[in-house]
mmCIF file of C-alpha atoms and ligand atoms in Angstrom:
data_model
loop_
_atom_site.group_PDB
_atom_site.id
_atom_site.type_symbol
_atom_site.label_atom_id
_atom_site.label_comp_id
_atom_site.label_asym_id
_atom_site.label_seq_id
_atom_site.Cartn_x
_atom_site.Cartn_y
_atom_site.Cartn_z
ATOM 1 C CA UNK A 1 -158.342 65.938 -250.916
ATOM 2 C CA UNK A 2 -158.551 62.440 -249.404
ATOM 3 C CA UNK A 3 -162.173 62.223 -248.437
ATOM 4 C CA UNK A 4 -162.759 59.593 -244.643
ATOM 5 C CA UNK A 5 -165.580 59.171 -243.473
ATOM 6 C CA UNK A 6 -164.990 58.144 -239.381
ATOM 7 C CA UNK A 7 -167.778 56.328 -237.582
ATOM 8 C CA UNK A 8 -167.366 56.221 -233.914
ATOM 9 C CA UNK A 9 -167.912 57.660 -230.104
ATOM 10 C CA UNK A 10 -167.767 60.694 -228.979
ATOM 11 C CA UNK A 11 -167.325 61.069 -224.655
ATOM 12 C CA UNK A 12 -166.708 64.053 -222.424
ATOM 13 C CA UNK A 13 -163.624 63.169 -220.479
ATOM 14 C CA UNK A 14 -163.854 64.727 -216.676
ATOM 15 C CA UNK A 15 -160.658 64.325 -215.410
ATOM 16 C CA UNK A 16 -159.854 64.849 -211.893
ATOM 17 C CA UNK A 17 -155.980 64.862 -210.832
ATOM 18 C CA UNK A 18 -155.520 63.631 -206.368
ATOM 19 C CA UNK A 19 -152.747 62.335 -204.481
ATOM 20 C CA UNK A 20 -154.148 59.276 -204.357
ATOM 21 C CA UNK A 21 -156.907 57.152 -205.335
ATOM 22 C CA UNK A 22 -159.709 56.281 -203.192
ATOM 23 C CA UNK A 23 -160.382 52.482 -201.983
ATOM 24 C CA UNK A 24 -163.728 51.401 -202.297
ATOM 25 C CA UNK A 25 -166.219 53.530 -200.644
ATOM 26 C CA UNK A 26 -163.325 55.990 -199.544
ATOM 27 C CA UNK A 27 -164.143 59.889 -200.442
ATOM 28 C CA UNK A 28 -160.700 61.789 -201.604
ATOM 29 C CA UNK A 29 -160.977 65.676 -202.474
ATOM 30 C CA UNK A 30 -158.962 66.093 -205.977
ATOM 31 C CA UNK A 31 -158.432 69.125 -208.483
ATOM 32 C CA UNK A 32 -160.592 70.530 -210.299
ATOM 33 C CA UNK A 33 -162.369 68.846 -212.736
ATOM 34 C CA UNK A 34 -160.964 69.205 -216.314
ATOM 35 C CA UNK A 35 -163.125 68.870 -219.410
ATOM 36 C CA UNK A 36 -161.418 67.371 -222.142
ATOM 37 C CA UNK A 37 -163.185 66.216 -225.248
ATOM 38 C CA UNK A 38 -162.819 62.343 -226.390
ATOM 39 C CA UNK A 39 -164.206 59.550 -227.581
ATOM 40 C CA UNK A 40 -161.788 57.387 -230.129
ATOM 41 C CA UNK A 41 -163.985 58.381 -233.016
ATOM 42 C CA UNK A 42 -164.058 61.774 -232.228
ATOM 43 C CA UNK A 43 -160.274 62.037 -231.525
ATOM 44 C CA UNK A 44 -159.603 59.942 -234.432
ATOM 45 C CA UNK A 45 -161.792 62.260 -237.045
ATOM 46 C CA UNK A 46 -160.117 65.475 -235.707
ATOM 47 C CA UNK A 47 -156.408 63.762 -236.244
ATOM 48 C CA UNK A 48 -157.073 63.208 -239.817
ATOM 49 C CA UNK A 49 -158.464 66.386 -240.144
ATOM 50 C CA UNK A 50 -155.775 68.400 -238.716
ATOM 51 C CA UNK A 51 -153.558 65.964 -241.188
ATOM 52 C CA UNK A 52 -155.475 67.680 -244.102
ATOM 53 C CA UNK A 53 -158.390 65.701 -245.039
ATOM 54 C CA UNK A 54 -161.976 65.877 -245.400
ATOM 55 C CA UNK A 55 -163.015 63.911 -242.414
ATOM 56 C CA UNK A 56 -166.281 62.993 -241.300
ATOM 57 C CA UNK A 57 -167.521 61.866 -238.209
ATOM 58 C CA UNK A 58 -170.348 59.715 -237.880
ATOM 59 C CA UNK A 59 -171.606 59.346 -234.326
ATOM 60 C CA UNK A 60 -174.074 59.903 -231.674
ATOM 61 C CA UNK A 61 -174.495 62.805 -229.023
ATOM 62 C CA UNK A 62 -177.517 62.876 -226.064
ATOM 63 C CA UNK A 63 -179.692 66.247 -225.992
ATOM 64 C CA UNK A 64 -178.093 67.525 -223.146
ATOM 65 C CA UNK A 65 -175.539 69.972 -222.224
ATOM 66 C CA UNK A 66 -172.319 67.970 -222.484
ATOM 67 C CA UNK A 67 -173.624 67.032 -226.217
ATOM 68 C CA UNK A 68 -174.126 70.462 -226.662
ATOM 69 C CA UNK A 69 -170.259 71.377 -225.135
ATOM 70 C CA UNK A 70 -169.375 68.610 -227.246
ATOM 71 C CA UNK A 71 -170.834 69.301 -230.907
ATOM 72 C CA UNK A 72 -168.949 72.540 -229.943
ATOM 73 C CA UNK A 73 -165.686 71.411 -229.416
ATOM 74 C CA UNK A 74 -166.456 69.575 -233.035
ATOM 75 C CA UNK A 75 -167.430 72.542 -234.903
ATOM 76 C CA UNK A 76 -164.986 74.528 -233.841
ATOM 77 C CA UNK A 77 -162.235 71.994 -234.653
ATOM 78 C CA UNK A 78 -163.779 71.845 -238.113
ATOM 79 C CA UNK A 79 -165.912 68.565 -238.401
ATOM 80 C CA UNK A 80 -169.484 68.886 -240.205
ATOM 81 C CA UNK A 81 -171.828 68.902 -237.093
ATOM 82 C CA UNK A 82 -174.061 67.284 -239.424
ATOM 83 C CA UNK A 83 -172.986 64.096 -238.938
ATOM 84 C CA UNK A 84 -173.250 63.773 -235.811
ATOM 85 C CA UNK A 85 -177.151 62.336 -234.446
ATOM 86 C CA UNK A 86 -178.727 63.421 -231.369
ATOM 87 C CA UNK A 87 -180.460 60.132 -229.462
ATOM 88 C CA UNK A 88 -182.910 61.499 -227.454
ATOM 89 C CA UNK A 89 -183.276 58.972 -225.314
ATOM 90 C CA UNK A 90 -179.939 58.371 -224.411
ATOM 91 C CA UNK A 91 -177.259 60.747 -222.268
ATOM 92 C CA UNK A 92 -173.977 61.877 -224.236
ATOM 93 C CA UNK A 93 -170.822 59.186 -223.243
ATOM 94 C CA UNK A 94 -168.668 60.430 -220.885
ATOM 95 C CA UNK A 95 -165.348 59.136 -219.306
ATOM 96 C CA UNK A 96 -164.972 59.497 -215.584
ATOM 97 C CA UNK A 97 -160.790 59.789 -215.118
ATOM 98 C CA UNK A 98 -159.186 59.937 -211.798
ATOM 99 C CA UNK A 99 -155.266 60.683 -212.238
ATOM 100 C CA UNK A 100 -152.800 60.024 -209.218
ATOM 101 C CA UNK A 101 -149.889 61.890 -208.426
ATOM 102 C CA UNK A 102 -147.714 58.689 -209.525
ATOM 103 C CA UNK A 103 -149.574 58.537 -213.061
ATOM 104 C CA UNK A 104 -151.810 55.432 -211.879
ATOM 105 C CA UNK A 105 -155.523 55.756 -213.361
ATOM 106 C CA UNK A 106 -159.029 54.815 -213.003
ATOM 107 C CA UNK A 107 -160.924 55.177 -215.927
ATOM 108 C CA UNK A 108 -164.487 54.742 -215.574
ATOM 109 C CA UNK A 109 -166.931 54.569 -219.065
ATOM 110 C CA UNK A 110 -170.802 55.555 -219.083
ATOM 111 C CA UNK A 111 -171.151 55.273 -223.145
ATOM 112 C CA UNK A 112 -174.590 56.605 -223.528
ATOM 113 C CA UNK A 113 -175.557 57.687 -226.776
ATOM 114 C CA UNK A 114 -172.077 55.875 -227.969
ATOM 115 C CA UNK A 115 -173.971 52.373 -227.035
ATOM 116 C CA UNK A 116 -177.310 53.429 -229.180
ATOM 117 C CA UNK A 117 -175.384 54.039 -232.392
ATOM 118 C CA UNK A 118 -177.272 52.492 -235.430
ATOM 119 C CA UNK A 119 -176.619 52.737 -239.360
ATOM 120 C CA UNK A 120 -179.792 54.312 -239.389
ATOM 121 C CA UNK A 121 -179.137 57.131 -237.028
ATOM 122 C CA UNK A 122 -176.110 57.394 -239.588
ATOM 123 C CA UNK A 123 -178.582 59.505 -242.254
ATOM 124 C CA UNK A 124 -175.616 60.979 -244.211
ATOM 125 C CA UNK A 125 -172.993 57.662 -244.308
ATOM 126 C CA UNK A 126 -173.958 56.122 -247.418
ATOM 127 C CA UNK A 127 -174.071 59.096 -249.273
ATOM 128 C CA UNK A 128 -170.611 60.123 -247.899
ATOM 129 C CA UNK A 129 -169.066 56.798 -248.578
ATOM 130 C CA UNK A 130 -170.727 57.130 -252.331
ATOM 131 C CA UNK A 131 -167.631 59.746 -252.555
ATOM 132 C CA UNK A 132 -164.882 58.466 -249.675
ATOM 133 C CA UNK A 133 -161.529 56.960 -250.195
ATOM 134 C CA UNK A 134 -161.591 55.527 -247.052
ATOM 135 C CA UNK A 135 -163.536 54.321 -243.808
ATOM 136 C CA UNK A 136 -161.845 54.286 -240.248
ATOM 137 C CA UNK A 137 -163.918 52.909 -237.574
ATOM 138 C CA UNK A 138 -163.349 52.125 -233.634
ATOM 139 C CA UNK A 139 -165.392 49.445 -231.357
ATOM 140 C CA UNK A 140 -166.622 52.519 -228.353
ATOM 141 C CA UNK A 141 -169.849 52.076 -230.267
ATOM 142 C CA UNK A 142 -171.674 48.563 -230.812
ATOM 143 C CA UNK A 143 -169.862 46.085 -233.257
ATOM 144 C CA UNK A 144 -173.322 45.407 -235.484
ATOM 145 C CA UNK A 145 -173.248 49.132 -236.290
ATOM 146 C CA UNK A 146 -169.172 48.945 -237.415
ATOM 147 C CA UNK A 147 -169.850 45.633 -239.218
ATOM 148 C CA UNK A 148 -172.920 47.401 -241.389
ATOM 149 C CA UNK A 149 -171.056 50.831 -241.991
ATOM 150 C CA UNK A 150 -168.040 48.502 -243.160
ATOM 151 C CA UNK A 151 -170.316 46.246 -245.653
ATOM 152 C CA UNK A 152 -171.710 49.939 -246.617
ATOM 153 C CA UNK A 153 -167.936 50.945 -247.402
ATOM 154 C CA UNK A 154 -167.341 47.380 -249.173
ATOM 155 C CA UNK A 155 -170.246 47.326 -251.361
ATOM 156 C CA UNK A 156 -168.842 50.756 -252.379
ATOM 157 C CA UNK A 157 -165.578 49.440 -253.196
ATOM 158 C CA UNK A 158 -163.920 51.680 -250.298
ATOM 159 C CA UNK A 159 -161.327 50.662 -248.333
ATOM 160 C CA UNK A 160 -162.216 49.515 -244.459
ATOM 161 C CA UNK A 161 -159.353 50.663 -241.742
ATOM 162 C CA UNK A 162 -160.633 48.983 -238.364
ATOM 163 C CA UNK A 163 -158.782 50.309 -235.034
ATOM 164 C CA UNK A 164 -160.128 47.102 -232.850
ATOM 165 C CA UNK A 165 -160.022 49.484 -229.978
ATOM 166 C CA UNK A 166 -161.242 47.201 -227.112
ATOM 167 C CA UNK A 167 -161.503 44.541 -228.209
ATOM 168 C CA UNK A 168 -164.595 42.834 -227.096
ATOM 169 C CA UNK A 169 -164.966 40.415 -224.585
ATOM 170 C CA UNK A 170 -165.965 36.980 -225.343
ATOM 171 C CA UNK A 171 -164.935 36.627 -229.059
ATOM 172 C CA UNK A 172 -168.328 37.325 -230.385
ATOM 173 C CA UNK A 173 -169.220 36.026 -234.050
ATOM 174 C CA UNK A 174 -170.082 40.162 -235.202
ATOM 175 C CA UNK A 175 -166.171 40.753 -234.462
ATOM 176 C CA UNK A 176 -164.980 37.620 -236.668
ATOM 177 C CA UNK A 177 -167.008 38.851 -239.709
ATOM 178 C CA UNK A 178 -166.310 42.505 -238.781
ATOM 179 C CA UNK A 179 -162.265 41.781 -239.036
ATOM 180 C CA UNK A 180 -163.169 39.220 -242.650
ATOM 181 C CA UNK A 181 -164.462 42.543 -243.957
ATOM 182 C CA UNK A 182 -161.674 44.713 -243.219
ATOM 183 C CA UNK A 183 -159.134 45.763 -245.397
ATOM 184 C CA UNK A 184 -156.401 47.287 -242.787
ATOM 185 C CA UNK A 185 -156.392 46.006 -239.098
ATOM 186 C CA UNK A 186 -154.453 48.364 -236.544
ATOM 187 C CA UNK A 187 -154.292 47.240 -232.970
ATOM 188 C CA UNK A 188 -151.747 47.774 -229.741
ATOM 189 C CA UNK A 189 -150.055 45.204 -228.059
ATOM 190 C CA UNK A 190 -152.920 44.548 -226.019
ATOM 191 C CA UNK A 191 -155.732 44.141 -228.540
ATOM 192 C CA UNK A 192 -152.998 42.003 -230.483
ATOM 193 C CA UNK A 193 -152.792 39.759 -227.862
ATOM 194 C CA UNK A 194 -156.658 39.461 -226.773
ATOM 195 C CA UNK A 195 -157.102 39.088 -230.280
ATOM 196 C CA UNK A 196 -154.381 36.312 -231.716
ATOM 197 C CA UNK A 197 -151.928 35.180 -228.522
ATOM 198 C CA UNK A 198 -150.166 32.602 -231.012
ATOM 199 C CA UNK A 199 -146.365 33.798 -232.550
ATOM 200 C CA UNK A 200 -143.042 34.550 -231.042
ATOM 201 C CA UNK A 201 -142.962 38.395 -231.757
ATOM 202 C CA UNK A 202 -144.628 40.360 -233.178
ATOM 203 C CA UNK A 203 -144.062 40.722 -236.781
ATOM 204 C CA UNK A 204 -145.197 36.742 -236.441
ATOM 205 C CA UNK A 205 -148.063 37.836 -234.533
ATOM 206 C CA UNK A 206 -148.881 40.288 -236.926
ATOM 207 C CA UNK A 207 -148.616 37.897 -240.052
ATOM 208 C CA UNK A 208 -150.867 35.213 -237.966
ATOM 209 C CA UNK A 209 -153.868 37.761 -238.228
ATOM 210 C CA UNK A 210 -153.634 38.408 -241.865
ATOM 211 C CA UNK A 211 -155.162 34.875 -241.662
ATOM 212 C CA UNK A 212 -158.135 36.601 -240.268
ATOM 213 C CA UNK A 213 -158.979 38.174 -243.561
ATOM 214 C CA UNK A 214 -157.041 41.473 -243.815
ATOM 215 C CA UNK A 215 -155.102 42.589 -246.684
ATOM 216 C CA UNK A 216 -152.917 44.422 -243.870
ATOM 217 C CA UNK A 217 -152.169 44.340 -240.285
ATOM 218 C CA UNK A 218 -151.129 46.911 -238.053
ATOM 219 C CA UNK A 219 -149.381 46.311 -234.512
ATOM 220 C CA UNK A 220 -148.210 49.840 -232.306
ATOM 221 C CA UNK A 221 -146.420 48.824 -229.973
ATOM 222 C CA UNK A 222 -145.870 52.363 -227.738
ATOM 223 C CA UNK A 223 -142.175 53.596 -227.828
ATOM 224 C CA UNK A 224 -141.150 50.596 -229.948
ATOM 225 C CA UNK A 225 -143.120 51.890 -233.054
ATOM 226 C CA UNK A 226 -144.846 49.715 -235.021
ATOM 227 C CA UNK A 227 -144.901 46.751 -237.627
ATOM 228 C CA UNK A 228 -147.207 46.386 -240.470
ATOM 229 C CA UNK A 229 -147.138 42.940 -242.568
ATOM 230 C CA UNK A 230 -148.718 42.420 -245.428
ATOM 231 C CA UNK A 231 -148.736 39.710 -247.845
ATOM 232 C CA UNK A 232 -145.785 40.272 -249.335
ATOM 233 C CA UNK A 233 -144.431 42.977 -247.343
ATOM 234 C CA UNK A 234 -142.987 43.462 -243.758
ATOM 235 C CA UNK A 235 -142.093 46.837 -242.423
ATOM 236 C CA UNK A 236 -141.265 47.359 -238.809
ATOM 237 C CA UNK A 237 -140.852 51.577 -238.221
ATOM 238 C CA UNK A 238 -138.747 52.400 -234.809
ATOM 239 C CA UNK A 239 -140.867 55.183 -232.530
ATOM 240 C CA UNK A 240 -139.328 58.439 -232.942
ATOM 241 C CA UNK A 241 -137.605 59.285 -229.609
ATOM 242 C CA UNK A 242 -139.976 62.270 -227.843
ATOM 243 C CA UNK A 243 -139.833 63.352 -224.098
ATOM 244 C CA UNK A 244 -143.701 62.197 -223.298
ATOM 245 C CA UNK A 245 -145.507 64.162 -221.309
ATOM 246 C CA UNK A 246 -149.013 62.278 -221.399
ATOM 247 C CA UNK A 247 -149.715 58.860 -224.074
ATOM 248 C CA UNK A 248 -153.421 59.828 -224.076
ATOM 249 C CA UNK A 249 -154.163 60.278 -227.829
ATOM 250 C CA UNK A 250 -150.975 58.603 -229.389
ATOM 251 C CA UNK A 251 -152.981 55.865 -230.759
ATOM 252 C CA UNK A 252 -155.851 58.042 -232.190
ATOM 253 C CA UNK A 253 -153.149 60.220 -234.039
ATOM 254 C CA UNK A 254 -151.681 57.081 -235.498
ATOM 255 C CA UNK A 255 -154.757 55.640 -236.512
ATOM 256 C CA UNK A 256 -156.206 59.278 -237.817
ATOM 257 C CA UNK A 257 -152.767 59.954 -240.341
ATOM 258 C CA UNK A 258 -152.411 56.060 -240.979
ATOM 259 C CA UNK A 259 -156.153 55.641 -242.253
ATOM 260 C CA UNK A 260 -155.773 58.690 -244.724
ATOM 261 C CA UNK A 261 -152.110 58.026 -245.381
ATOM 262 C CA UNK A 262 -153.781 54.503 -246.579
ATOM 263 C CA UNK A 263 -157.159 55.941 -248.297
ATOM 264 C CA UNK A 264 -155.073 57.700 -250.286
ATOM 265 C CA UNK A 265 -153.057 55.018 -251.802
ATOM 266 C CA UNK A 266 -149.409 56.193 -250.038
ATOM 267 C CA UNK A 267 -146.648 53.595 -249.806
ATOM 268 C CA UNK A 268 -146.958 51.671 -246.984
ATOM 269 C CA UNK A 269 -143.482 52.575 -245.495
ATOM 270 C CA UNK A 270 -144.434 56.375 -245.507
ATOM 271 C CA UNK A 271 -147.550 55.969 -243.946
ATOM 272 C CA UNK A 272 -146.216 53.625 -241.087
ATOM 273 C CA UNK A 273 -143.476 56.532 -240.705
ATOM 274 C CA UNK A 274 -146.130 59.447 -240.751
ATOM 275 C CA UNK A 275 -148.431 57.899 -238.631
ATOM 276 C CA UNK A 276 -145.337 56.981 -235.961
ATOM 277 C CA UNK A 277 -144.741 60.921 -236.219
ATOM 278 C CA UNK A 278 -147.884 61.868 -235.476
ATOM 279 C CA UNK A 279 -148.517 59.106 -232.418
ATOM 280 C CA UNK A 280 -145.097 60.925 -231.040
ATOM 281 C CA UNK A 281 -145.670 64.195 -231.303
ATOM 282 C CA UNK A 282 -149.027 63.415 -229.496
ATOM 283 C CA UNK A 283 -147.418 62.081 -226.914
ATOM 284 C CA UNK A 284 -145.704 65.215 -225.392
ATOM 285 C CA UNK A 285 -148.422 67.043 -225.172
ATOM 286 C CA UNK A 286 -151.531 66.927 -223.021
ATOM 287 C CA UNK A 287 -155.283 65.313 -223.959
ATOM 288 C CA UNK A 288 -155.933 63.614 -227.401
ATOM 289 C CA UNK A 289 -157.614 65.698 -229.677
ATOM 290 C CA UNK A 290 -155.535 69.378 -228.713
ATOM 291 C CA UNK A 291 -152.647 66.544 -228.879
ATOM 292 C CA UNK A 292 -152.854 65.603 -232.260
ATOM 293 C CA UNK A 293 -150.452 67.590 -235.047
ATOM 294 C CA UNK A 294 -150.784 68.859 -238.517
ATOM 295 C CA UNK A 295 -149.114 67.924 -241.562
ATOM 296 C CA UNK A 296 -146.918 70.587 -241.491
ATOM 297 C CA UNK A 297 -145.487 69.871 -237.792
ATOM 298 C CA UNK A 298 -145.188 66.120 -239.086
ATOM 299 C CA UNK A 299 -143.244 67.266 -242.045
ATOM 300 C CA UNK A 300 -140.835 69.300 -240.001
ATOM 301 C CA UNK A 301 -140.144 66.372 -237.698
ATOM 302 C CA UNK A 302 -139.510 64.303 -239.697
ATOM 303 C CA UNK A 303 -137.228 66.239 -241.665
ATOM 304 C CA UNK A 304 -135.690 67.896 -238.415
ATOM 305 C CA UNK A 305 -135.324 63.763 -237.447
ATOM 306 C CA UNK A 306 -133.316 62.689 -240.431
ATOM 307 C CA UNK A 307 -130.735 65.767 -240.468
HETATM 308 P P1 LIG B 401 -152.245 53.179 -227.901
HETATM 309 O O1 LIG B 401 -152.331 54.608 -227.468
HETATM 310 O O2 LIG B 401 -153.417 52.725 -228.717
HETATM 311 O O3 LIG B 401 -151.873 52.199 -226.812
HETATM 312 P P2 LIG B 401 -149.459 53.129 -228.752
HETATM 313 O O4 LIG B 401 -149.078 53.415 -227.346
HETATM 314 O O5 LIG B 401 -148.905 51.910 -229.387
HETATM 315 O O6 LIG B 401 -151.040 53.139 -228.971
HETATM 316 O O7 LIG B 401 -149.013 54.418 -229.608
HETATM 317 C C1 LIG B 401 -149.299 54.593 -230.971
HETATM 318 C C2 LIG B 401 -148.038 55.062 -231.685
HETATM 319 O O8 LIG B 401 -147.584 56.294 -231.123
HETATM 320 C C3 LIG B 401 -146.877 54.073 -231.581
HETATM 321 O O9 LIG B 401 -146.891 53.166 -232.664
HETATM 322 C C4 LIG B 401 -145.658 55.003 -231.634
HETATM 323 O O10 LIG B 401 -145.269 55.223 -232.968
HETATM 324 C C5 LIG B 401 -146.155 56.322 -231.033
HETATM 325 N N1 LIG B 401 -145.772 56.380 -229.606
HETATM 326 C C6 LIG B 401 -146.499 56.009 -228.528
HETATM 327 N N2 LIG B 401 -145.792 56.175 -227.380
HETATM 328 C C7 LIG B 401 -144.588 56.670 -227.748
HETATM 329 C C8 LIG B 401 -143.398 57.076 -227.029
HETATM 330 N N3 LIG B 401 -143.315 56.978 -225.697
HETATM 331 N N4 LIG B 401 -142.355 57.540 -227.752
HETATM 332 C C9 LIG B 401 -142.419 57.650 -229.110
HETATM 333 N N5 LIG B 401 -143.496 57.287 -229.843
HETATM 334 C C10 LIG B 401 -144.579 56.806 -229.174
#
């Protein structure tokens, strides 16, 4: 069994749907609140578990009772609540969602324990990566922290899958070195551009941040699929055509089946296909982490796909 270890955040998203939303210092009544689980580490750990590996999560809860609602959610989805540290200084991150009738959003992110993330709060990573095929992080928790669990993963000899997922503002020095130490890169469009604006498309673009110091880059690019270039290797995958229904989550299923797909040595074609599966499927249903299929559903849409 392919063996990830995830490090990343874990928020509560409260999501509140209204008709419209409210101008500055306007009051609108909405819904009722929604609790979804989230965080792109947490979303990201349960999509390669439900794709059949034995995930990890490394990450950071406050002692309150969303971290308790949330280390529940975890558990019960099948991660190691182990992992997971409990800052007590710090309040668990949540993500404050208002959803208009026409689909606009305001997303609003208190990152609390997310922000406080060390390696050393991390008790259990080095001995996990002693054992891992892989290491998938996300940048919801503070770069120095990805940059040491990657060097930990490195001086292990374990492959490094970064999801630069925001990119930070400001093009700090911690995110050069964190992308030189990365062995596959997998951004959007967005965080392509932020991050390299040169290139005519974006195969080109894609190729320009191999120069960066990855042996692969990865560029989604929503219902037009994805590209990966390599070296020596170019593969653009079309998106699988889906009726969506809400593309919260499609990137943390790509990035959950790509990084394992990766870890455990699959041909890069396959794993650009699987992982464009899975970002689909996640797409036409509601949430991220409830969103996000298992192998078996990939398999059989695939295979329903090609007939
Ligand atoms: P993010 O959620 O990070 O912005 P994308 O929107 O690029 O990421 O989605 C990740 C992957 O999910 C894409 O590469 C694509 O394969 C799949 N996907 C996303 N949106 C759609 C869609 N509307 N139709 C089909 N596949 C989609």
């Amino acid at each position: 069994m392919t063996r990830l270890a995830v490090v990343g955040s874990i928020n509560l998203d409260l999501v509140v749907n209204v008709d419209r939303l409210p101008a500055p210092g306007e009051t609108v009544l909405g819904a009722d609140a929604v609790h979804r689980p989230g965080g792109k580490g947490a979303n990201q750990a349960v999509a390669a578990l439900r794709f059949g590996a034995d995930a990890a999560l490394f990450g950071a809860l406050g002692d309150d009772a969303f971290g308790g609602q949330l280390r529940a959610g975890l558990t019960d989805r099948g991660l190691p609540g182990a992992t997971v540290h409990v800052d007590p200084q710090r309040p668990s991150g949540l993500a404050l969602i208002v959803v208009e009738a026409s689909g606009e959003n305001t997303i609003t992110v208190a990152p609390g324990a997310n922000a406080g993330l060390t390696v050393e709060s991390m008790a259990d990573l080095e001995g996990f990566l002693d054992t891992a095929d892989g290491l998938l992080v996300q940048l919801e928790i503070p770069i120095g922290t990805a940059l040491a669990a990657a060097r930990a993963a490195r001086e292990r000899g374990v492959p490094v899958i970064v999801n630069v997922s925001p990119v930070p503002p400001g093009a700090p020095a911690d995110l050069t070195d964190l992308i030189a130490c990365t062995d596959v890169l997998v951004v959007n469009e967005t965080e392509a551009l932020a991050l390299d604006a040169s290139g005519a498309d974006w195969p080109e673009r894609a190729r320009s941040l191999l120069g960066r110091g990855p042996g692969l880059v990865v560029i989604t690019l929503g219902r037009d699929g994805a590209v990966a270039a390599a070296a020596a290797e170019l593969i653009e995958q079309a998106a699988f055509p889906v009726t969506m229904v809400d593309a919260t989550g499609a990137g943390d299923a790509f990035c959950g089946v790509f990084a394992v797909e990766f870890a455990r040595g699959c041909p890069l074609a396959t794993a650009l296909e699987w992982a464009c599966a899975a970002g689909a499927i996640a797409t036409t249903r509601l949430g991220a982490q409830d969103a996000a299929p298992d192998r078996t559903e990939i398999e059989n849409f695939i295979e329903l796909r090609r007939n």
